[in-house]
CSV table of C-alpha atoms and ligand atoms in Angstrom, one decimal:
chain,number,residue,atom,x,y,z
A,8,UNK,CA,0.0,0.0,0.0
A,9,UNK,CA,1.4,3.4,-0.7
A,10,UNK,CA,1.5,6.2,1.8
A,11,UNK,CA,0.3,10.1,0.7
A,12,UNK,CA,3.2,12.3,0.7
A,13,UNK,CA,2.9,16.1,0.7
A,14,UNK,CA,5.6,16.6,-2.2
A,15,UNK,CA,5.2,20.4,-2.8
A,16,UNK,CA,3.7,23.3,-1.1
A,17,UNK,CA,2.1,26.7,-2.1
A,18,UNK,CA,0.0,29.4,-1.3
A,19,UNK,CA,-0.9,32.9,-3.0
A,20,UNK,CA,-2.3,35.8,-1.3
A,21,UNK,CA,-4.2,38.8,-3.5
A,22,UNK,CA,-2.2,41.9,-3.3
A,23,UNK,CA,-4.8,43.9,-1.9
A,24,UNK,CA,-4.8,44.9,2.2
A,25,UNK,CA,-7.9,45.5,4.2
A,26,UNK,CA,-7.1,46.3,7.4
A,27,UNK,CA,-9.1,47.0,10.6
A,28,UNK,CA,-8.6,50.9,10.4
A,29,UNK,CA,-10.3,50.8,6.8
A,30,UNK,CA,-13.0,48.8,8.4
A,31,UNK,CA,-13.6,51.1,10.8
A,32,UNK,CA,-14.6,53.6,7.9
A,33,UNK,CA,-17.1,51.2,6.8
A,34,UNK,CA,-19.1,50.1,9.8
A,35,UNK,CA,-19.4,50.7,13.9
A,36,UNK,CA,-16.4,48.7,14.4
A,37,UNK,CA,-13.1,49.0,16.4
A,38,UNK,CA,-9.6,47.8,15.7
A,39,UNK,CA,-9.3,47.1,19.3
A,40,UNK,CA,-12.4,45.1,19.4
A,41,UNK,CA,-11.6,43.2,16.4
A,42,UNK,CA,-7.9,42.3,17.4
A,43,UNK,CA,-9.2,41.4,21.0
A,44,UNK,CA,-12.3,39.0,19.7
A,45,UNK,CA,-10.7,37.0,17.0
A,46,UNK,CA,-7.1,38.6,16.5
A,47,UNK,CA,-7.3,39.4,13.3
A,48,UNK,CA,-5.6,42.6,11.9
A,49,UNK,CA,-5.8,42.6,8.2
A,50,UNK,CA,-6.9,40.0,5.8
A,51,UNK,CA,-6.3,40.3,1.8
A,52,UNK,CA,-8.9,41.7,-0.8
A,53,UNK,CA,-9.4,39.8,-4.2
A,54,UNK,CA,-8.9,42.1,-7.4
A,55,UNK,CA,-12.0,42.9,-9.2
A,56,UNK,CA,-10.7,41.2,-12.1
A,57,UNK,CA,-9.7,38.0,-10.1
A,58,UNK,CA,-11.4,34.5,-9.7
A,59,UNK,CA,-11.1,32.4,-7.3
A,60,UNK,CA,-9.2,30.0,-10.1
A,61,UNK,CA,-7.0,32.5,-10.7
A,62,UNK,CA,-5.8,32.3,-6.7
A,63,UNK,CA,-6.1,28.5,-6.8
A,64,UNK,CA,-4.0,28.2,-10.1
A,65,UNK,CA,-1.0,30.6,-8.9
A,66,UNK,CA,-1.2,28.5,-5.5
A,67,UNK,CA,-0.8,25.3,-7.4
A,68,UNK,CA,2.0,26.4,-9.8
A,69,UNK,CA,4.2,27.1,-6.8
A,70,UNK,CA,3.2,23.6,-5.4
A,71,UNK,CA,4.3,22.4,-8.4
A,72,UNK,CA,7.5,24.7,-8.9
A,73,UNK,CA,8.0,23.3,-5.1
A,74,UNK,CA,7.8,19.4,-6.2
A,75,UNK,CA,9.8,20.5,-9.2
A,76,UNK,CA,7.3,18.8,-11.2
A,77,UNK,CA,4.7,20.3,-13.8
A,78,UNK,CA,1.3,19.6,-14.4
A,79,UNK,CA,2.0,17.0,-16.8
A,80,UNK,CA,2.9,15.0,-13.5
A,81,UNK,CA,-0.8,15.5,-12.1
A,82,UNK,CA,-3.2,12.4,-11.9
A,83,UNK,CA,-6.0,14.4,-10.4
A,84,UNK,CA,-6.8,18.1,-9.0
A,85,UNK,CA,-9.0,18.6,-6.5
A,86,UNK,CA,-10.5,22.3,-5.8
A,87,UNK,CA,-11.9,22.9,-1.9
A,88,UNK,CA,-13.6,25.9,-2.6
A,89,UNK,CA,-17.2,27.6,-0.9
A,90,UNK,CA,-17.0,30.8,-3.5
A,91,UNK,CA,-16.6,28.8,-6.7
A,92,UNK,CA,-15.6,30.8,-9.7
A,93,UNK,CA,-19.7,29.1,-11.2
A,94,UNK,CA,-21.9,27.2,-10.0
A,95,UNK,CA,-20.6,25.3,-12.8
A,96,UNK,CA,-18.4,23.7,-14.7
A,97,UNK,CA,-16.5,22.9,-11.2
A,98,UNK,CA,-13.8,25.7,-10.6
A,99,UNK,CA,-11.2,22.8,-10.8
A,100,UNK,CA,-11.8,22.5,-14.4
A,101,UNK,CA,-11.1,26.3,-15.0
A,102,UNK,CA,-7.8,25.9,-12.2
A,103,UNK,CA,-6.8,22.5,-14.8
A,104,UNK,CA,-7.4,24.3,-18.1
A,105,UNK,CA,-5.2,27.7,-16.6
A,106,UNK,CA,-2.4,25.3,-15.5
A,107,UNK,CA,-2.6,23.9,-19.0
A,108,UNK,CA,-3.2,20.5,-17.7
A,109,UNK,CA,-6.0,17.5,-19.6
A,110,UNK,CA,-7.4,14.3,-19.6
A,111,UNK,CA,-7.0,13.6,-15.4
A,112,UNK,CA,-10.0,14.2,-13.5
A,113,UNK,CA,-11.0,17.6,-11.8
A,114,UNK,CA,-13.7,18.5,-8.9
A,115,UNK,CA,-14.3,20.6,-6.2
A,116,UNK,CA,-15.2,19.9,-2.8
A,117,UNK,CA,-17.3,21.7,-0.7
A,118,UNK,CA,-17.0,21.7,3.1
A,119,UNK,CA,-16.6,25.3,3.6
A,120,UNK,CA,-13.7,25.8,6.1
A,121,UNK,CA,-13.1,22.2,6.7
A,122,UNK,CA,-12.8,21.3,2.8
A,123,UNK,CA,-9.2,21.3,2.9
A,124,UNK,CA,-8.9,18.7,5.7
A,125,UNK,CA,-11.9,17.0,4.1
A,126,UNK,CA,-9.5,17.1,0.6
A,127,UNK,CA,-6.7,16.0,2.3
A,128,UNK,CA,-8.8,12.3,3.7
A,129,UNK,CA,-10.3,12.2,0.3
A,130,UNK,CA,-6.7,12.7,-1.7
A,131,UNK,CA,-5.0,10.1,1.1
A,132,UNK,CA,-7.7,7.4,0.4
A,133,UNK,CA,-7.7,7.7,-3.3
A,134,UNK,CA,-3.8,7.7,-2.9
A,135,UNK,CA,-3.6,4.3,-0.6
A,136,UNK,CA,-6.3,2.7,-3.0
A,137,UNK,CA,-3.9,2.8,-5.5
A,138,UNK,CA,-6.4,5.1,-8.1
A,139,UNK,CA,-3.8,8.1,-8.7
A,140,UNK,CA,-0.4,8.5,-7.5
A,141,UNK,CA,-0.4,12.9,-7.6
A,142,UNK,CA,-2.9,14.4,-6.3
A,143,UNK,CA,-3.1,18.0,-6.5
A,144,UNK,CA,-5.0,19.7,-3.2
A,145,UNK,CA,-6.2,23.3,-3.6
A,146,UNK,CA,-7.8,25.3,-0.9
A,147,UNK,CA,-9.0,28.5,-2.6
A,148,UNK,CA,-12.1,31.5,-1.4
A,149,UNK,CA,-12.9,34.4,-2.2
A,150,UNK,CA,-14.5,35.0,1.0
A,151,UNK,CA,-14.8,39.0,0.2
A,152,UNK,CA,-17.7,38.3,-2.6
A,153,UNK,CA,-20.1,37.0,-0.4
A,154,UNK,CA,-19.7,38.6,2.5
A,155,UNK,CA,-22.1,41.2,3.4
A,156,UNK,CA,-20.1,44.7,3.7
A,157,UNK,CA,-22.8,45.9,6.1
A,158,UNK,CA,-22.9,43.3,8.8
A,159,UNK,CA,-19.9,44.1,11.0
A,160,UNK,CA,-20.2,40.8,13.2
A,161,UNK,CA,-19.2,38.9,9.9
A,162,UNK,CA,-17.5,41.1,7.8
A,163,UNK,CA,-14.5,42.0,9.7
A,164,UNK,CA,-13.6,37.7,10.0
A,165,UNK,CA,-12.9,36.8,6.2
A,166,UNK,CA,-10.5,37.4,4.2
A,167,UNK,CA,-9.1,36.0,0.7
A,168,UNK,CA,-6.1,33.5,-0.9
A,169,UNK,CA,-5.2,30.0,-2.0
A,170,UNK,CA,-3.0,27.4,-0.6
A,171,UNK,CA,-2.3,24.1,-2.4
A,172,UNK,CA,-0.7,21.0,-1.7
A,173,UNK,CA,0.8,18.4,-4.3
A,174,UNK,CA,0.8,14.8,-2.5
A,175,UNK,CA,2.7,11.7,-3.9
A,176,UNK,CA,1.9,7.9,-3.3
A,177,UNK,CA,5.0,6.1,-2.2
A,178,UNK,CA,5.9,3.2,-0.4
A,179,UNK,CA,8.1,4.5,2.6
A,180,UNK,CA,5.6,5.2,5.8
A,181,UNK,CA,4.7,8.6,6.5
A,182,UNK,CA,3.4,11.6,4.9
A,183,UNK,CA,-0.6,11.5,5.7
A,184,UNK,CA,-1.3,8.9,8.8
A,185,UNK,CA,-4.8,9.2,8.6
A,186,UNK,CA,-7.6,11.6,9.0
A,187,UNK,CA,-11.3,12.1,11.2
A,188,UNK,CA,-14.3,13.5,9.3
A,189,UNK,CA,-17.6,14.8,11.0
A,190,UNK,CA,-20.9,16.4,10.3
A,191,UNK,CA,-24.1,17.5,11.6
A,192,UNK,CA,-26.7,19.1,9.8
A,193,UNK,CA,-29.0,19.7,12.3
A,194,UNK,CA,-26.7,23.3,13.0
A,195,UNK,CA,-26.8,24.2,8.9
A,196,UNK,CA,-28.9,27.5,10.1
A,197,UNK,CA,-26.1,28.7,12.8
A,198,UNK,CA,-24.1,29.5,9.7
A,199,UNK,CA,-24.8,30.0,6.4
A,200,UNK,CA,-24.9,31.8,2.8
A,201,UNK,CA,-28.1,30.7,1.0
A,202,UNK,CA,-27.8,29.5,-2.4
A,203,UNK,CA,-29.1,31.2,-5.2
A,204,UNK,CA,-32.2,28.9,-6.5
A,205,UNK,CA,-33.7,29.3,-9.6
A,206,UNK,CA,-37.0,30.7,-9.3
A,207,UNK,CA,-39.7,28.0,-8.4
A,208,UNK,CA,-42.5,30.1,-10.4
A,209,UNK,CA,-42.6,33.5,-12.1
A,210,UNK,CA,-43.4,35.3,-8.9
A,211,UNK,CA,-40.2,34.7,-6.8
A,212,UNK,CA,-37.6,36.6,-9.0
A,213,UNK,CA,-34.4,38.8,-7.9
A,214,UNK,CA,-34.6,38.4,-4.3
A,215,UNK,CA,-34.7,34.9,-4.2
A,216,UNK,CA,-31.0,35.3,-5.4
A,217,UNK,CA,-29.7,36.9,-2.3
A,218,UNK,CA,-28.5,40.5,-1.6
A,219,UNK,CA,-25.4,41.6,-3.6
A,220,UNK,CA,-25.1,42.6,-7.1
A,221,UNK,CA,-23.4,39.1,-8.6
A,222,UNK,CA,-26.6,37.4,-7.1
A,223,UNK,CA,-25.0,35.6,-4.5
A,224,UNK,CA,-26.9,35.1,-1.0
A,225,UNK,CA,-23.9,36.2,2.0
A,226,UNK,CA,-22.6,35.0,5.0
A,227,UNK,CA,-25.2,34.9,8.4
A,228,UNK,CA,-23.9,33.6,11.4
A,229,UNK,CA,-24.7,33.0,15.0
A,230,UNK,CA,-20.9,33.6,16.0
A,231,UNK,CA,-21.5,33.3,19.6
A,232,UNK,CA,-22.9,29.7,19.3
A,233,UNK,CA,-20.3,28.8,16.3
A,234,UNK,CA,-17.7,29.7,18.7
A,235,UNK,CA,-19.2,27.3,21.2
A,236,UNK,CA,-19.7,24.3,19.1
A,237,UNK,CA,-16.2,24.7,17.5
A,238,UNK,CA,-14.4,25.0,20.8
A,239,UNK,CA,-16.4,21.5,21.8
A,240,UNK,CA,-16.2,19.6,18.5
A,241,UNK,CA,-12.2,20.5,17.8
A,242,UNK,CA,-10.9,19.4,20.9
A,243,UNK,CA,-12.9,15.8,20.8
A,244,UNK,CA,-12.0,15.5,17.0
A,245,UNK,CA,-8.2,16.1,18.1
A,246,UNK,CA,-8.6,13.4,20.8
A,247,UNK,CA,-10.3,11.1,19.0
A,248,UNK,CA,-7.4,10.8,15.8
A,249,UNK,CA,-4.4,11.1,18.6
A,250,UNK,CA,-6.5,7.9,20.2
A,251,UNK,CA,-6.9,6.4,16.6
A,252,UNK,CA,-3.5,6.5,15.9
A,253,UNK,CA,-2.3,5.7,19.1
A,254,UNK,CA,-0.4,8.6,19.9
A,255,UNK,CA,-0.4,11.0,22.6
A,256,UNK,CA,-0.5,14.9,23.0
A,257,UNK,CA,2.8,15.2,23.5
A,258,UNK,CA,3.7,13.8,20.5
A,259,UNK,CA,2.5,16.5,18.1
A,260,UNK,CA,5.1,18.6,17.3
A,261,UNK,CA,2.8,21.2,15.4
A,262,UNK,CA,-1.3,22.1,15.3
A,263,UNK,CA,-1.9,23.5,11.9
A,264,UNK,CA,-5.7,24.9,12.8
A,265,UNK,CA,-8.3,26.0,10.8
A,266,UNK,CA,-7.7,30.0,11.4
A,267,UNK,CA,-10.9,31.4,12.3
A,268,UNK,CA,-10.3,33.3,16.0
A,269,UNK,CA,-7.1,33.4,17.5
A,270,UNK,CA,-9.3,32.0,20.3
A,271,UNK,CA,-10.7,28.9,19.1
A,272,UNK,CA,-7.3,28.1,18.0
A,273,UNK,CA,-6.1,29.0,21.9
A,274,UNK,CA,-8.7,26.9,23.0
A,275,UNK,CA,-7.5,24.1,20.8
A,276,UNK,CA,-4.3,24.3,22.0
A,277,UNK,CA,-4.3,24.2,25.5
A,278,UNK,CA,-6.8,21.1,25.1
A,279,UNK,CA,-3.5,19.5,23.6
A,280,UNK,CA,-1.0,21.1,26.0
A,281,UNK,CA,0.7,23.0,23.5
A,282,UNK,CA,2.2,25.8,23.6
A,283,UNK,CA,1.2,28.3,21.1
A,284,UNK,CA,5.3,28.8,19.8
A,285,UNK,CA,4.3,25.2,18.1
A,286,UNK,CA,1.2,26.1,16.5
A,287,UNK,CA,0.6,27.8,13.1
A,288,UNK,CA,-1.2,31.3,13.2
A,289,UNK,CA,-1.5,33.4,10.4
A,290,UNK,CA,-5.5,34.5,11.5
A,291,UNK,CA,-4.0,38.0,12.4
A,292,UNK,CA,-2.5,38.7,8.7
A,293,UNK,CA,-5.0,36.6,6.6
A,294,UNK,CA,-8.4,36.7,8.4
A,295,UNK,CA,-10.3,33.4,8.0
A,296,UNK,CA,-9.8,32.1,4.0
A,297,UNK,CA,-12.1,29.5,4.7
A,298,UNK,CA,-11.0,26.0,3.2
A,299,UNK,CA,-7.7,28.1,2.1
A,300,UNK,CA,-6.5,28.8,5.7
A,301,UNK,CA,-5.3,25.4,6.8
A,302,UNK,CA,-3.0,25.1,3.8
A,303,UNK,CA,-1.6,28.5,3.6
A,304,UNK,CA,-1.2,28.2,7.5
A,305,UNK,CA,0.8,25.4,6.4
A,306,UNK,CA,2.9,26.8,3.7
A,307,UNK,CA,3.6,29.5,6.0
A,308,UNK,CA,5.4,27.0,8.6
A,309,UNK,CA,7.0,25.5,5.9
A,310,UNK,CA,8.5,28.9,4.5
A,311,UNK,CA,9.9,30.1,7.2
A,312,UNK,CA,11.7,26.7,7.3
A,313,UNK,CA,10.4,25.3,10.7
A,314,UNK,CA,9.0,21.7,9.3
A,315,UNK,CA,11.5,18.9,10.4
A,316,UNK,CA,11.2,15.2,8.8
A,317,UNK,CA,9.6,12.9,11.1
A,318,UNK,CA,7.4,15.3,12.9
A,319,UNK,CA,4.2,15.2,14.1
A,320,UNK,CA,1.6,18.0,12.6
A,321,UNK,CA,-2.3,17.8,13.4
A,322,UNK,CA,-4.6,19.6,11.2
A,323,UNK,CA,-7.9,20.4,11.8
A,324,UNK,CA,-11.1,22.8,10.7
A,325,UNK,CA,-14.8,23.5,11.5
A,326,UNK,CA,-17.2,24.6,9.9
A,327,UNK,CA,-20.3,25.8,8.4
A,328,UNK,CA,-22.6,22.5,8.5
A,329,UNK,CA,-21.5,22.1,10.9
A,330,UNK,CA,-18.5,19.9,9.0
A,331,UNK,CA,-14.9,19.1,11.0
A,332,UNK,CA,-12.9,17.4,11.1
A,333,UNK,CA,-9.0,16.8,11.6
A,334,UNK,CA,-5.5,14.8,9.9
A,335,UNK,CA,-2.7,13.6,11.6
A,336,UNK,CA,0.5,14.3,8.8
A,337,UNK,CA,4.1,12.7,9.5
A,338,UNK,CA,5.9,15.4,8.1
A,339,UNK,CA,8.4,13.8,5.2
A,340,UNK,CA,9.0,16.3,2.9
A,341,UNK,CA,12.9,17.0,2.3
A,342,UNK,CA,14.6,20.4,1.6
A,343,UNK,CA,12.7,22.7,3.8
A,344,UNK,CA,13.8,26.2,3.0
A,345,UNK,CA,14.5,29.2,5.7
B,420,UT7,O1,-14.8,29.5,10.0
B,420,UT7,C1,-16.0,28.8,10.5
B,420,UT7,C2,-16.1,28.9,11.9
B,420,UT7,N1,-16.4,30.2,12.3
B,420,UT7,C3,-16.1,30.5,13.5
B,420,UT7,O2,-15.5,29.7,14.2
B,420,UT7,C4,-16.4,31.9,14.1
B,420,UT7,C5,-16.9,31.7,15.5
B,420,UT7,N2,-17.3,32.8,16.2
B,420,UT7,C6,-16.5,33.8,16.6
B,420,UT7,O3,-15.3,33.8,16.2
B,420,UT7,C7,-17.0,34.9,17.5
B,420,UT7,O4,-18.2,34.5,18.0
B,420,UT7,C8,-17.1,36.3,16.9
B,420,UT7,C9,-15.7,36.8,16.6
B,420,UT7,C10,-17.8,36.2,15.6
B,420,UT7,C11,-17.8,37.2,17.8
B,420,UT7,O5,-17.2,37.3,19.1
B,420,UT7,P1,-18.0,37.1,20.4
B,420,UT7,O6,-17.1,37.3,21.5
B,420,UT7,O7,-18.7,35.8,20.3
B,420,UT7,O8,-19.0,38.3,20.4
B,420,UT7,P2,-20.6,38.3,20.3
B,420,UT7,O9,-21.1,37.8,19.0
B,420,UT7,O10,-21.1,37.7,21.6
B,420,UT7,O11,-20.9,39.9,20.4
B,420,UT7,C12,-20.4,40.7,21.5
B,420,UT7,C13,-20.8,42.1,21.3
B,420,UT7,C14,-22.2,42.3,20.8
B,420,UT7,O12,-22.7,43.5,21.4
B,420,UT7,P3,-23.7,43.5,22.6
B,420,UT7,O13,-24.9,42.7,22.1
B,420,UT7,O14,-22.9,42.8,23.7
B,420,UT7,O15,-23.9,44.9,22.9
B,420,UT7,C15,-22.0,42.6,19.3
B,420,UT7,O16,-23.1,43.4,18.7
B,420,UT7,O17,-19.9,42.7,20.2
B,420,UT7,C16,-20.7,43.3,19.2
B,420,UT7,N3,-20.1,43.2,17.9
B,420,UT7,C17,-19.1,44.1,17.5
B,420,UT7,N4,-18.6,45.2,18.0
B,420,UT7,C18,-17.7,45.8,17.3
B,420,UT7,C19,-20.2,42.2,17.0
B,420,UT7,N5,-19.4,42.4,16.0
B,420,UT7,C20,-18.7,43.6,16.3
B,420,UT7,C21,-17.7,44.3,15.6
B,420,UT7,N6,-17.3,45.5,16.2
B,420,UT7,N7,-17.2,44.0,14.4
């Protein structure tokens, strides 16, 4: 049986800065409430001109220029994405024909913030089931087109990017160990973005398609309850795959977490006994990018060269859904840089 690899690593941010001063031009907001409730201090703004295949295909290249591979070396290309660039052809399609790449399959996933650990269990099974040996991972939003600019309890949290992952079926153990999936509909309305529906008769027409001018319905959320849930649900989905695994706390070297609140990720961490110099945050520069965050949390670790072969990283995300979920990755990946 082969093992998943991550073989190459990239991310891409849009160029554009938001910060929590230009926020407080916008709505009856406060830099100092917004760093102190979720710790977020700027998140990046997608070009007008931009997709969100655009972000997800400059976040692959560099996982590819990382490998040293092309995209000729690609078996399949999966797309984790909640603000697809269509509702269809699936946005992986676009990412495979702006990489130049045809023939291997292409689809997107949608588990909103948890779609790239959800990717990741659905690449690693694929890979061990001997169906493809590459499999390139994107996580890509654009978080800032269905936000509503008027709603200060949600619009200050997102923000927008890509991170992307190549992974590589080999023999030698390590790379992906194994991964914990969980859902419950029964909170879908604590969190949500309705989907436009085509209108059932002649009589429900424009509003039906939600509030903002591309006809996309925007984020509601109950955050308080969110909060609560998530704080719950990550730290028994981190001891269930430690107890899977047969592992213990203390032997995870680094928590990649979903970044949505510097708190929830606290939370998480002191559940595990971690300090937080050994977990990834990049929630204060990036805002919450959704399924991008746990990837380009990730990449960022990896950059700034502090991923050593034969350690111990947990990932793990919740979200809208509620989905969560979690993977335990034996880091393997040679030539860190930094
Ligand atoms: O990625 C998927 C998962 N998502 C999450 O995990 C998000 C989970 N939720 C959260 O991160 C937090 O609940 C929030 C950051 C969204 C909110 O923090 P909170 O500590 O739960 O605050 P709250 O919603 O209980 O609101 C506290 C107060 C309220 O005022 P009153 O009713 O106490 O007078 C809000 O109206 O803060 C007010 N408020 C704001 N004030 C200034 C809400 N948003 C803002 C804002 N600026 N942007």
């Amino acid at each position: 049986m082969k093992h998943s690899h991550i073989v190459g690593l990239g991310s891409y941010l849009p160029e554009r800065v938001m910060t929590n001063h230009d926020l407080e031009r916008m709505v009856d907001t406060s830099d100092t409430w917004i760093r102190e409730r979720t710790g977020i201090e700027r998140r990046h703004i997608i070009a007008e001109d931009q997709c969100t295949s655009d972000m997800a295909a400059e976040a692959a290249r560099r996982a590819l220029d990382d490998a040293g591979l092309d995209i000729s070396a690609v078996d399949a290309l999966m797309v984790a994405t909640t603000t697809p660039d269509k509702i269809f052809p699936a946005t992986a399609t676009i990412v495979q024909a702006k990489l130049g790449g045809h023939g291997f399959p292409a689809w997107d996933i949608q588990a909103v913030c948890s779609g790239f650990v959800y990717g990741l269990a659905q690449a690693d099974a694929m890979i061990r089931a001997g169906l493809f040996r590459r499999v390139l991972l994107v996580g890509a939003e654009a978080m800032s087109r269905i936000v509503d600019w008027s709603d200060r309890s949600t619009c200050v949290l997102f923000g927008d990017g890509a991170g992307a992952v190549l992974l590589e079926g080999r023999a030698q153990p390590g790379g992906v160990l194994g991964s914990v999936l969980h859902a419950d509909g029964s909170y879908r309305d604590l969190l949500k973005a309705d989907h436009p529906h085509p209108p059932a008769s002649p009589d429900r027409k424009a509003l039906d398609f939600g509030r903002d001018a591309a006809g996309i319905a925007a984020i509601e959320m109950r955050g308080n309850e969110v909060f609560r849930v998530a704080v719950t649900k990550l730290g028994e989905v981190v001891n269930e795959i430690l107890q899977q695994h047969q592992l213990r706390k203390e032997d995870v070297d680094w928590l990649v977490p979903h970044q949505a609140n510097i708190r929830i990720i606290q939370a998480t961490a002191k559940k595990l006994g971690l300090s937080m110099d050994r977990v990834a945050q990049t929630v204060r520069e990036h805002g919450n990018t959704s399924s991008a965050s746990v990837p380009m949390a990730l990449d960022a670790l990896y950059r700034a060269g502090r991923l050593r072969q034969g350690q111990l990283l947990l990932l793990e995300a919740f979200a809208g859904g509620f989905a969560w979920g979690a993977n335990l990755v034996r880091w393997s990946k040679q030539g860190e840089t930094g």
